[in-house]
Amino acid sequence: MNHDAYPDNYIRGILNSVKSIAMVGASPVNVRPSYFAFKYLAQRGYDMIPVNPGHVGKELLGKPFVASLSDIGRPIDMIDIFRNSSHIMPVVEEALRLDPLPKVIWMQLGARDDAAAAKAESVGIKVVMNRCPKIEYGRLSSEISWMGVNSRTLSSKRAPVPTQGMRLSLNRMSVGGGDTAASDRAAKNKTEQS
Amino acid sequence: MSDRLPGFSTLAVHAGAQPDPTTGARATPIYQTTSFVFNDADHAASLFGLQAFGNIYTRIGNPTNAVLEERVAALEGGTAALAVASGHAAQVVVLQQLLQPGDEFIAARKLYGGSINQFTHAFKSFGWNVVWADPDDISSFERAVTPRTKAIFIESIANPAGSITDIEAISTVARKAGVPLIVDNTLASPYLIRPIDHGADIVVHSLTKFLGGHGNSLGGIIVDAGTFDWSTEGKYPMLSEPRPEYHGIRLQETFGNFAFAIACRVLGLRDLGPALSPFNAFMILTGIETLPLRMQKHCDNAKAVAEFLAGHPAVASVSYAGLPSDKYNQLARKYAPKGAGAVFTFSLKGGYDAGVSLVSKLQLFSHLANVGDTRSLVIHPASTTHSQLDDAAKVKSGAGPDVVRLSVGIEDKEDLIADLEQALGA
Ligand SMILES: Cc1ncc(COP(=O)(O)O)c(C=O)c1O
């Protein structure tokens, strides 16, 4: 996978197929990005599991924290890692010891570890880096358009009236004129410099 | 789902708009409401805390305006946009995110006269200090950079003379200085030039002009290219530092490559207040649907009118980058191959008096202070849009006393030429 620019179909396929998501580094502090994403994905019907050894014994929006991936004790589809790039590798190594393996490893906005990604991909796990699943879900459903964000999708179909907690369709037509090629390029230059 | 990529005209009609979920209305409804009900207390808190996507109050966002925002973001190739009440409001909101009192920004000397005033006087009272540079001399931008420089501001096609700016060269200066390049793309519109493709980090527009296109609604917009890294510590605190307005959220970390557009909305528009009326958003959206058709006609007519004027004995000179002899023709071929826009100036051998006489004799061209209307427009900048500048600054910005500015409309070009001919001849 080219991790500088993901085709919409790759992201769409992941978000349409996974059901359970373990979020490593989930924070109970309600201004942290991980809290935003956890809450949003739970409202969109994903089975969310907060992983953070510092908060075991507490709950995040009604879900009990677990200390590590191996403590979850049931198969999970996707691991969403809310840690800095330098802390990614140990989490991926732990994920690779799970049985069954997760189908997807997702690294949050700002996080990228190409070596860890290659390791996961070598055993057939799909990897996404430097993206936020909340933003991508909002974008592909066009819900994020409320904030003036370019969803890079079109649809001439009437959408259902959105209700709370509803899954939204992500199957809109992707467009190129609104391609974020410029921002992908900038991100790539930054990776190469660091 | 295929990832086939539609073209510019398809985006001009469709981007951002979808049939209304409630009624099935196909045209974008005008959501003429101040406020939106919350589902419950938790939903309200999520929206106010920026945790959920949705509507609160029209000063912060509105569904009609959101369609306009996404459409212009798509046409410009940006990650997100924010619509505001006017082009000038867009400029204030952008710079408020970038400058602290005592900071500087570099601006091209060739700008709309109103922008020169705004930067020189209004912004000075905020402690934002403009440093002027000459877009015809790229090294003047390099020399203007200091440790307090926070941004560079240029127009892609500059008002009033329609000169073309070397966006790529100036973006190289901006990158070296570690500051974002802001491009006012009003006179080109994304149909002629997409500044983000040439290195712009932020694009602003007066939607009042070609995008709306019919001279009926004021509006402005800010497009985030998603290209600038705001994380350098302390340099852009609105984006990189925990915001006390939002209990400590860091916008860059939370919103990634559209954090600048979010900052403009939640720190700029929310607190300064220049919200766009949803009715104006609707009018401008309707205008944008025909942007590619109109803009091509504007350019073709402008070229014909410029050629006519260049051959007329009463005309001393024509400044239109679409003419092969023009000083900016090379840059026009590079940046705006479909046409060099429709706003340009010419000077009359008879000087100031001949300009005043011409304006009074024209029958089709309207004498008024706007550009980018379907109708052809004429003005004498020295006595109007640029009248607050001193004589030297007038000449430097291309608005000397003998200069007349045209904004060529989409009428039949033969009629426009006949009107100019009778007004120049008698
Ligand atoms: C190039 C340019 N930028 C900005 C503006 C200001 O826009 P508004 O009048 O919508 O505030 C104008 C208006 O003439 C303009 O021509």
CSV table of N, CA and C in Angstrom, one decimal, chain A residues 6-10 12 29-33 35-37 39-40 43-44 61 84 108-110 131-132 134-139 141-164 170-187 189-190 193, chain B residues 1-7 10-11 14-24 26 39-40 42-43 45-46 49-55 61-63 66-67 69-70 73-82 194 196-197 225-229 231 246-250 252-258 261-262 265-266:
chain,number,residue,atom,x,y,z
A,6,TYR,N,-4.1,7.4,0.2
A,6,TYR,CA,-5.0,6.2,0.1
A,6,TYR,C,-6.2,6.4,-0.8
A,7,PRO,N,-6.4,5.5,-1.7
A,7,PRO,CA,-7.7,5.6,-2.5
A,7,PRO,C,-8.9,5.5,-1.6
A,8,ASP,N,-9.9,6.3,-1.9
A,8,ASP,CA,-11.1,6.2,-1.1
A,8,ASP,C,-11.7,4.8,-0.9
A,9,ASN,N,-11.6,4.0,-1.9
A,9,ASN,CA,-12.1,2.7,-1.8
A,9,ASN,C,-11.4,1.8,-0.8
A,10,TYR,N,-10.2,2.1,-0.5
A,10,TYR,CA,-9.4,1.3,0.5
A,10,TYR,C,-10.0,1.7,1.9
A,12,ARG,N,-12.9,3.2,2.5
A,12,ARG,CA,-14.3,2.8,2.5
A,12,ARG,C,-14.5,1.4,2.9
A,29,VAL,N,-10.3,12.2,29.0
A,29,VAL,CA,-10.3,13.6,29.0
A,29,VAL,C,-11.1,14.1,27.8
A,30,ASN,N,-12.2,14.9,28.0
A,30,ASN,CA,-13.1,15.1,26.9
A,30,ASN,C,-12.6,16.2,25.9
A,31,VAL,N,-11.4,16.7,26.0
A,31,VAL,CA,-10.9,17.6,24.9
A,31,VAL,C,-9.8,16.9,24.1
A,32,ARG,N,-9.5,15.6,24.4
A,32,ARG,CA,-8.5,14.9,23.7
A,32,ARG,C,-9.0,14.3,22.4
A,33,PRO,N,-8.2,14.4,21.3
A,33,PRO,CA,-8.8,13.8,20.0
A,33,PRO,C,-9.2,12.4,20.2
A,35,TYR,N,-10.7,10.9,22.7
A,35,TYR,CA,-12.1,10.9,23.2
A,35,TYR,C,-13.1,11.3,22.1
A,36,PHE,N,-12.8,12.3,21.3
A,36,PHE,CA,-13.7,12.7,20.2
A,36,PHE,C,-13.9,11.5,19.3
A,37,ALA,N,-12.8,10.8,18.9
A,37,ALA,CA,-13.0,9.8,17.9
A,37,ALA,C,-13.7,8.6,18.6
A,39,LYS,N,-15.9,8.5,21.0
A,39,LYS,CA,-17.4,8.8,21.1
A,39,LYS,C,-18.1,8.8,19.8
A,40,TYR,N,-17.5,9.4,18.8
A,40,TYR,CA,-18.1,9.4,17.5
A,40,TYR,C,-18.3,8.0,16.9
A,43,GLN,N,-21.0,6.1,18.6
A,43,GLN,CA,-22.3,6.6,18.1
A,43,GLN,C,-22.7,6.1,16.8
A,44,ARG,N,-21.7,5.8,16.0
A,44,ARG,CA,-22.0,5.3,14.6
A,44,ARG,C,-22.1,3.8,14.6
A,61,LEU,N,-17.4,6.1,28.5
A,61,LEU,CA,-18.7,6.1,27.9
A,61,LEU,C,-19.4,4.7,28.1
A,84,ASN,N,2.1,8.4,19.8
A,84,ASN,CA,3.1,9.1,18.9
A,84,ASN,C,3.8,8.0,18.1
A,108,GLN,N,-3.2,6.9,14.1
A,108,GLN,CA,-3.9,8.2,14.2
A,108,GLN,C,-3.2,9.3,13.4
A,109,LEU,N,-3.9,10.4,13.2
A,109,LEU,CA,-3.4,11.6,12.6
A,109,LEU,C,-2.1,12.0,13.2
A,110,GLY,N,-1.0,12.2,12.4
A,110,GLY,CA,0.3,12.5,12.9
A,110,GLY,C,1.2,11.3,13.2
A,131,ARG,N,-4.1,9.1,9.7
A,131,ARG,CA,-5.5,9.5,9.3
A,131,ARG,C,-6.3,9.3,10.6
A,132,CYS,N,-7.5,9.9,10.6
A,132,CYS,CA,-8.4,9.7,11.8
A,132,CYS,C,-9.7,9.0,11.3
A,134,LYS,N,-12.6,8.9,12.5
A,134,LYS,CA,-13.7,9.8,12.6
A,134,LYS,C,-13.8,10.7,11.4
A,135,ILE,N,-12.7,11.3,11.1
A,135,ILE,CA,-12.7,12.3,10.0
A,135,ILE,C,-13.0,11.6,8.7
A,136,GLU,N,-12.4,10.4,8.5
A,136,GLU,CA,-12.7,9.6,7.3
A,136,GLU,C,-14.1,9.2,7.2
A,137,TYR,N,-14.7,8.7,8.3
A,137,TYR,CA,-16.1,8.3,8.3
A,137,TYR,C,-17.0,9.5,7.9
A,138,GLY,N,-16.7,10.7,8.6
A,138,GLY,CA,-17.4,11.9,8.4
A,138,GLY,C,-17.3,12.4,6.9
A,139,ARG,N,-16.1,12.2,6.4
A,139,ARG,CA,-15.8,12.6,5.0
A,139,ARG,C,-16.6,11.8,4.0
A,141,SER,N,-19.1,9.8,4.4
A,141,SER,CA,-20.5,9.9,4.5
A,141,SER,C,-21.0,11.3,4.1
A,142,SER,N,-20.1,12.2,4.0
A,142,SER,CA,-20.3,13.7,3.8
A,142,SER,C,-20.9,14.4,5.0
A,143,GLU,N,-21.0,13.7,6.1
A,143,GLU,CA,-21.5,14.3,7.3
A,143,GLU,C,-20.6,15.5,7.8
A,144,ILE,N,-19.3,15.3,7.4
A,144,ILE,CA,-18.3,16.4,7.8
A,144,ILE,C,-18.5,17.6,7.0
A,145,SER,N,-19.3,17.5,5.9
A,145,SER,CA,-19.5,18.7,5.1
A,145,SER,C,-20.2,19.8,5.9
A,146,TRP,N,-20.9,19.5,7.0
A,146,TRP,CA,-21.4,20.5,7.9
A,146,TRP,C,-20.4,21.5,8.3
A,147,MET,N,-19.1,21.1,8.3
A,147,MET,CA,-18.0,22.0,8.8
A,147,MET,C,-17.3,22.6,7.6
A,148,GLY,N,-17.9,22.5,6.4
A,148,GLY,CA,-17.2,23.1,5.3
A,148,GLY,C,-16.0,22.3,4.7
A,149,VAL,N,-16.0,21.0,5.2
A,149,VAL,CA,-14.8,20.2,4.8
A,149,VAL,C,-15.2,19.6,3.4
A,150,ASN,N,-14.2,19.5,2.6
A,150,ASN,CA,-14.3,18.9,1.2
A,150,ASN,C,-14.4,17.4,1.4
A,151,SER,N,-15.6,16.8,1.2
A,151,SER,CA,-15.7,15.4,1.4
A,151,SER,C,-15.1,14.6,0.2
A,152,ARG,N,-14.8,15.3,-0.9
A,152,ARG,CA,-14.3,14.7,-2.1
A,152,ARG,C,-15.2,13.6,-2.6
A,153,THR,N,-16.5,13.7,-2.3
A,153,THR,CA,-17.5,12.8,-2.8
A,153,THR,C,-18.7,13.5,-3.4
A,154,LEU,N,-19.4,12.9,-4.3
A,154,LEU,CA,-20.7,13.4,-4.8
A,154,LEU,C,-21.8,12.4,-4.7
A,155,SER,N,-23.0,12.9,-4.6
A,155,SER,CA,-24.1,11.9,-4.8
A,155,SER,C,-25.4,12.7,-5.2
A,156,SER,N,-26.1,12.1,-6.1
A,156,SER,CA,-27.4,12.7,-6.6
A,156,SER,C,-28.6,12.0,-5.9
A,157,LYS,N,-28.3,11.1,-4.9
A,157,LYS,CA,-29.3,10.4,-4.2
A,157,LYS,C,-29.8,11.1,-3.0
A,158,ARG,N,-31.1,10.9,-2.7
A,158,ARG,CA,-31.6,11.5,-1.5
A,158,ARG,C,-31.1,10.7,-0.3
A,159,ALA,N,-30.5,11.3,0.7
A,159,ALA,CA,-30.0,10.5,1.8
A,159,ALA,C,-31.1,10.4,2.8
A,160,PRO,N,-31.1,9.3,3.7
A,160,PRO,CA,-32.1,9.2,4.7
A,160,PRO,C,-31.9,10.3,5.7
A,161,VAL,N,-33.0,10.7,6.4
A,161,VAL,CA,-32.9,11.7,7.4
A,161,VAL,C,-32.1,11.2,8.5
A,162,PRO,N,-31.0,11.8,8.9
A,162,PRO,CA,-30.1,11.2,9.9
A,162,PRO,C,-30.7,11.2,11.3
A,163,THR,N,-30.6,10.1,12.0
A,163,THR,CA,-31.0,10.0,13.3
A,163,THR,C,-29.8,9.7,14.2
A,164,GLN,N,-30.0,9.8,15.5
A,164,GLN,CA,-28.9,9.6,16.4
A,164,GLN,C,-28.4,8.1,16.4
A,170,LEU,N,-21.4,5.1,3.2
A,170,LEU,CA,-20.1,5.6,2.8
A,170,LEU,C,-19.9,5.5,1.3
A,171,ASN,N,-21.0,5.0,0.6
A,171,ASN,CA,-20.8,4.6,-0.8
A,171,ASN,C,-21.2,5.7,-1.8
A,172,ARG,N,-20.5,6.9,-1.6
A,172,ARG,CA,-20.7,8.0,-2.5
A,172,ARG,C,-19.6,8.0,-3.6
A,173,MET,N,-19.8,8.7,-4.7
A,173,MET,CA,-18.9,8.8,-5.8
A,173,MET,C,-17.7,9.7,-5.3
A,174,SER,N,-16.5,9.1,-5.5
A,174,SER,CA,-15.3,9.9,-5.2
A,174,SER,C,-14.9,10.9,-6.3
A,175,VAL,N,-14.4,12.0,-6.0
A,175,VAL,CA,-14.1,13.0,-7.0
A,175,VAL,C,-12.6,13.4,-7.0
A,176,GLY,N,-12.2,13.9,-8.1
A,176,GLY,CA,-10.8,14.3,-8.2
A,176,GLY,C,-10.5,15.8,-8.1
A,177,GLY,N,-11.5,16.6,-8.6
A,177,GLY,CA,-11.3,18.0,-8.6
A,177,GLY,C,-11.0,18.5,-7.2
A,178,GLY,N,-11.6,17.8,-6.3
A,178,GLY,CA,-11.4,18.2,-4.9
A,178,GLY,C,-10.4,17.3,-4.3
A,179,ASP,N,-9.5,16.8,-5.1
A,179,ASP,CA,-8.4,15.9,-4.6
A,179,ASP,C,-7.6,16.7,-3.6
A,180,THR,N,-7.2,16.0,-2.5
A,180,THR,CA,-6.3,16.7,-1.6
A,180,THR,C,-4.9,16.4,-2.0
A,181,ALA,N,-4.6,16.3,-3.3
A,181,ALA,CA,-3.2,15.9,-3.7
A,181,ALA,C,-2.2,16.9,-3.1
A,182,ALA,N,-2.6,18.2,-3.0
A,182,ALA,CA,-1.6,19.1,-2.5
A,182,ALA,C,-1.3,18.8,-1.0
A,183,SER,N,-2.3,18.5,-0.2
A,183,SER,CA,-2.0,18.2,1.2
A,183,SER,C,-1.3,16.9,1.4
A,184,ASP,N,-1.6,15.9,0.5
A,184,ASP,CA,-0.9,14.6,0.6
A,184,ASP,C,0.6,14.8,0.2
A,185,ARG,N,0.8,15.7,-0.8
A,185,ARG,CA,2.2,16.0,-1.2
A,185,ARG,C,3.0,16.6,0.0
A,186,ALA,N,2.3,17.6,0.6
A,186,ALA,CA,2.9,18.3,1.8
A,186,ALA,C,3.3,17.3,2.9
A,187,ALA,N,2.3,16.4,3.2
A,187,ALA,CA,2.6,15.4,4.2
A,187,ALA,C,3.7,14.5,3.9
A,189,ASN,N,6.3,15.3,1.9
A,189,ASN,CA,7.6,16.0,2.0
A,189,ASN,C,8.0,16.1,3.5
A,190,LYS,N,7.0,16.3,4.3
A,190,LYS,CA,7.3,16.4,5.8
A,190,LYS,C,7.9,15.0,6.3
A,193,GLN,N,11.5,14.7,5.2
A,193,GLN,CA,12.4,15.6,5.9
A,193,GLN,C,12.7,15.1,7.2
B,1,MET,N,-18.0,1.1,-6.1
B,1,MET,CA,-17.7,2.5,-6.2
B,1,MET,C,-16.4,2.6,-7.0
B,2,SER,N,-16.4,3.3,-8.1
B,2,SER,CA,-15.2,3.6,-8.8
B,2,SER,C,-14.6,4.9,-8.3
B,3,ASP,N,-13.3,5.0,-8.4
B,3,ASP,CA,-12.6,6.2,-8.0
B,3,ASP,C,-12.4,7.1,-9.3
B,4,ARG,N,-13.3,7.0,-10.3
B,4,ARG,CA,-13.2,7.9,-11.4
B,4,ARG,C,-13.3,9.3,-11.0
B,5,LEU,N,-12.6,10.2,-11.6
B,5,LEU,CA,-12.5,11.6,-11.2
B,5,LEU,C,-13.2,12.6,-12.1
B,6,PRO,N,-14.3,13.1,-11.6
B,6,PRO,CA,-15.1,14.1,-12.5
B,6,PRO,C,-14.3,15.4,-12.7
B,7,GLY,N,-14.7,16.1,-13.7
B,7,GLY,CA,-14.0,17.4,-14.1
B,7,GLY,C,-14.6,18.6,-13.4
B,10,THR,N,-18.4,19.5,-13.7
B,10,THR,CA,-19.3,18.6,-12.9
B,10,THR,C,-19.2,19.1,-11.5
B,11,LEU,N,-18.0,19.4,-11.0
B,11,LEU,CA,-17.9,19.9,-9.6
B,11,LEU,C,-18.6,21.2,-9.4
B,14,HIS,N,-22.2,20.1,-8.9
B,14,HIS,CA,-22.6,19.1,-7.9
B,14,HIS,C,-21.9,19.2,-6.6
B,15,ALA,N,-20.6,19.6,-6.5
B,15,ALA,CA,-19.9,19.5,-5.3
B,15,ALA,C,-20.6,20.1,-4.1
B,16,GLY,N,-20.7,19.3,-3.0
B,16,GLY,CA,-21.3,19.8,-1.8
B,16,GLY,C,-22.8,19.7,-1.7
B,17,ALA,N,-23.4,19.5,-2.9
B,17,ALA,CA,-24.9,19.5,-2.9
B,17,ALA,C,-25.5,18.1,-3.1
B,18,GLN,N,-26.5,17.8,-2.3
B,18,GLN,CA,-27.2,16.5,-2.4
B,18,GLN,C,-28.7,16.8,-2.2
B,19,PRO,N,-29.6,16.0,-2.8
B,19,PRO,CA,-31.0,16.3,-2.6
B,19,PRO,C,-31.3,16.4,-1.1
B,20,ASP,N,-32.1,17.3,-0.7
B,20,ASP,CA,-32.4,17.5,0.7
B,20,ASP,C,-33.0,16.2,1.4
B,21,PRO,N,-32.5,15.7,2.5
B,21,PRO,CA,-32.9,14.5,3.0
B,21,PRO,C,-34.4,14.5,3.4
B,22,THR,N,-34.9,15.7,3.9
B,22,THR,CA,-36.3,15.7,4.4
B,22,THR,C,-37.3,15.8,3.3
B,23,THR,N,-37.0,16.7,2.3
B,23,THR,CA,-38.1,16.9,1.3
B,23,THR,C,-37.7,16.4,-0.1
B,24,GLY,N,-36.5,16.0,-0.3
B,24,GLY,CA,-36.1,15.6,-1.7
B,24,GLY,C,-35.8,16.8,-2.6
B,26,ARG,N,-34.2,19.3,-4.9
B,26,ARG,CA,-32.9,19.1,-5.6
B,26,ARG,C,-32.1,20.3,-5.6
B,39,ASN,N,-30.5,17.4,19.8
B,39,ASN,CA,-31.3,16.2,20.1
B,39,ASN,C,-31.5,16.1,21.6
B,40,ASP,N,-30.4,16.4,22.3
B,40,ASP,CA,-30.5,16.3,23.8
B,40,ASP,C,-29.3,17.0,24.3
B,42,ASP,N,-26.6,16.0,25.7
B,42,ASP,CA,-25.3,15.5,25.3
B,42,ASP,C,-24.9,15.9,23.9
B,43,HIS,N,-25.9,15.9,23.0
B,43,HIS,CA,-25.6,16.3,21.6
B,43,HIS,C,-25.2,17.7,21.6
B,45,ALA,N,-23.7,19.4,24.0
B,45,ALA,CA,-22.4,19.5,24.5
B,45,ALA,C,-21.4,19.1,23.5
B,46,SER,N,-21.7,18.0,22.8
B,46,SER,CA,-20.7,17.5,21.8
B,46,SER,C,-20.5,18.5,20.6
B,49,GLY,N,-18.5,21.4,21.9
B,49,GLY,CA,-17.1,21.0,22.2
B,49,GLY,C,-16.4,20.6,21.0
B,50,LEU,N,-17.0,20.7,19.8
B,50,LEU,CA,-16.4,20.3,18.5
B,50,LEU,C,-16.2,18.8,18.3
B,51,GLN,N,-16.9,18.0,19.2
B,51,GLN,CA,-16.8,16.6,19.1
B,51,GLN,C,-17.6,16.0,18.1
B,52,ALA,N,-18.7,16.6,17.7
B,52,ALA,CA,-19.6,16.1,16.7
B,52,ALA,C,-19.7,17.1,15.5
B,53,PHE,N,-20.1,16.6,14.3
B,53,PHE,CA,-20.3,17.4,13.2
B,53,PHE,C,-21.8,17.8,13.2
B,54,GLY,N,-22.1,19.1,13.0
B,54,GLY,CA,-23.5,19.5,13.0
B,54,GLY,C,-23.7,20.9,13.2
B,55,ASN,N,-25.0,21.4,13.2
B,55,ASN,CA,-25.3,22.8,13.2
B,55,ASN,C,-25.7,23.3,14.6
B,61,GLY,N,-22.1,28.3,11.5
B,61,GLY,CA,-22.3,27.4,10.3
B,61,GLY,C,-23.7,27.3,10.0
B,62,ASN,N,-24.0,27.0,8.7
B,62,ASN,CA,-25.4,26.9,8.2
B,62,ASN,C,-25.3,26.0,7.0
B,63,PRO,N,-26.4,25.1,6.9
B,63,PRO,CA,-26.3,24.1,5.8
B,63,PRO,C,-26.3,24.6,4.4
B,66,ALA,N,-22.7,25.7,4.0
B,66,ALA,CA,-21.8,24.6,4.0
B,66,ALA,C,-21.7,24.0,2.6
B,67,VAL,N,-22.8,24.0,1.8
B,67,VAL,CA,-22.8,23.6,0.4
B,67,VAL,C,-21.8,24.5,-0.4
B,69,GLU,N,-19.4,26.2,0.8
B,69,GLU,CA,-18.0,26.0,1.3
B,69,GLU,C,-17.4,24.8,0.6
B,70,GLU,N,-18.1,23.7,0.6
B,70,GLU,CA,-17.6,22.5,0.1
B,70,GLU,C,-17.4,22.6,-1.4
B,73,ALA,N,-14.2,24.7,-2.0
B,73,ALA,CA,-13.1,23.9,-1.6
B,73,ALA,C,-12.8,22.9,-2.7
B,74,ALA,N,-13.8,22.3,-3.3
B,74,ALA,CA,-13.6,21.3,-4.3
B,74,ALA,C,-13.0,21.9,-5.6
B,75,LEU,N,-13.6,23.1,-6.0
B,75,LEU,CA,-13.1,23.7,-7.2
B,75,LEU,C,-11.7,24.2,-7.0
B,76,GLU,N,-11.3,24.6,-5.8
B,76,GLU,CA,-9.9,25.1,-5.6
B,76,GLU,C,-8.9,23.9,-5.3
B,77,GLY,N,-9.5,22.7,-5.0
B,77,GLY,CA,-8.6,21.6,-4.6
B,77,GLY,C,-8.0,21.8,-3.2
B,78,GLY,N,-8.9,22.3,-2.3
B,78,GLY,CA,-8.5,22.5,-0.9
B,78,GLY,C,-9.2,21.4,-0.1
B,79,THR,N,-8.8,21.4,1.2
B,79,THR,CA,-9.3,20.4,2.1
B,79,THR,C,-10.6,20.9,2.7
B,80,ALA,N,-10.8,22.2,2.9
B,80,ALA,CA,-12.0,22.7,3.5
B,80,ALA,C,-12.1,24.2,3.2
B,81,ALA,N,-13.3,24.8,3.5
B,81,ALA,CA,-13.4,26.2,3.3
B,81,ALA,C,-14.4,26.8,4.3
B,82,LEU,N,-14.4,28.1,4.5
B,82,LEU,CA,-15.3,28.8,5.3
B,82,LEU,C,-15.8,30.1,4.6
B,194,ARG,N,-5.8,27.8,-10.4
B,194,ARG,CA,-6.0,27.1,-9.1
B,194,ARG,C,-4.7,27.3,-8.3
B,196,ILE,N,-3.6,26.7,-5.4
B,196,ILE,CA,-3.0,25.6,-4.6
B,196,ILE,C,-2.1,24.7,-5.4
B,197,ASP,N,-2.5,24.5,-6.7
B,197,ASP,CA,-1.6,23.7,-7.6
B,197,ASP,C,-0.2,24.4,-7.8
B,225,ALA,N,-5.7,24.9,2.0
B,225,ALA,CA,-5.1,23.9,1.1
B,225,ALA,C,-4.7,22.6,1.8
B,226,GLY,N,-4.6,22.7,3.1
B,226,GLY,CA,-4.2,21.5,3.9
B,226,GLY,C,-2.7,21.3,3.8
B,227,THR,N,-1.9,22.3,3.3
B,227,THR,CA,-0.5,22.0,3.0
B,227,THR,C,0.5,22.5,4.1
B,228,PHE,N,0.0,23.4,5.0
B,228,PHE,CA,0.9,24.1,5.9
B,228,PHE,C,1.0,23.3,7.2
B,229,ASP,N,2.2,23.2,7.7
B,229,ASP,CA,2.4,22.5,9.0
B,229,ASP,C,2.5,23.6,10.1
B,231,SER,N,2.6,23.2,13.3
B,231,SER,CA,2.9,22.7,14.7
B,231,SER,C,4.2,23.4,15.2
B,246,TYR,N,-11.8,26.7,24.0
B,246,TYR,CA,-12.4,25.3,23.9
B,246,TYR,C,-11.7,24.3,24.8
B,247,HIS,N,-11.6,24.8,26.1
B,247,HIS,CA,-11.1,23.9,27.2
B,247,HIS,C,-9.8,23.2,26.9
B,248,GLY,N,-9.0,23.8,26.1
B,248,GLY,CA,-7.7,23.2,25.9
B,248,GLY,C,-7.5,22.4,24.6
B,249,ILE,N,-8.4,22.4,23.7
B,249,ILE,CA,-8.2,21.7,22.4
B,249,ILE,C,-7.1,22.3,21.6
B,250,ARG,N,-6.2,21.5,21.0
B,250,ARG,CA,-5.3,22.0,20.0
B,250,ARG,C,-5.8,21.7,18.6
B,252,GLN,N,-4.6,22.0,15.5
B,252,GLN,CA,-3.9,21.3,14.5
B,252,GLN,C,-3.9,19.8,14.8
B,253,GLU,N,-3.7,19.4,16.0
B,253,GLU,CA,-3.6,18.0,16.4
B,253,GLU,C,-5.0,17.3,16.2
B,254,THR,N,-6.1,18.1,16.4
B,254,THR,CA,-7.4,17.5,16.4
B,254,THR,C,-7.9,17.4,15.0
B,255,PHE,N,-7.7,18.4,14.1
B,255,PHE,CA,-8.3,18.5,12.8
B,255,PHE,C,-7.3,18.3,11.7
B,256,GLY,N,-6.0,18.1,11.9
B,256,GLY,CA,-5.1,17.7,10.9
B,256,GLY,C,-5.1,18.7,9.7
B,257,ASN,N,-5.3,18.2,8.5
B,257,ASN,CA,-5.1,19.0,7.3
B,257,ASN,C,-6.2,20.0,7.0
B,258,PHE,N,-7.2,20.1,7.8
B,258,PHE,CA,-8.2,21.2,7.6
B,258,PHE,C,-8.3,22.0,8.9
B,261,ALA,N,-9.0,25.9,8.4
B,261,ALA,CA,-10.4,26.3,8.1
B,261,ALA,C,-11.2,26.2,9.4
B,262,ILE,N,-10.9,25.2,10.3
B,262,ILE,CA,-11.7,25.1,11.5
B,262,ILE,C,-11.3,26.3,12.4
B,265,ARG,N,-13.2,29.3,11.5
B,265,ARG,CA,-14.6,29.2,11.8
B,265,ARG,C,-14.8,29.4,13.4
B,266,VAL,N,-14.1,28.6,14.2
B,266,VAL,CA,-14.4,28.5,15.6
B,266,VAL,C,-13.7,29.6,16.4
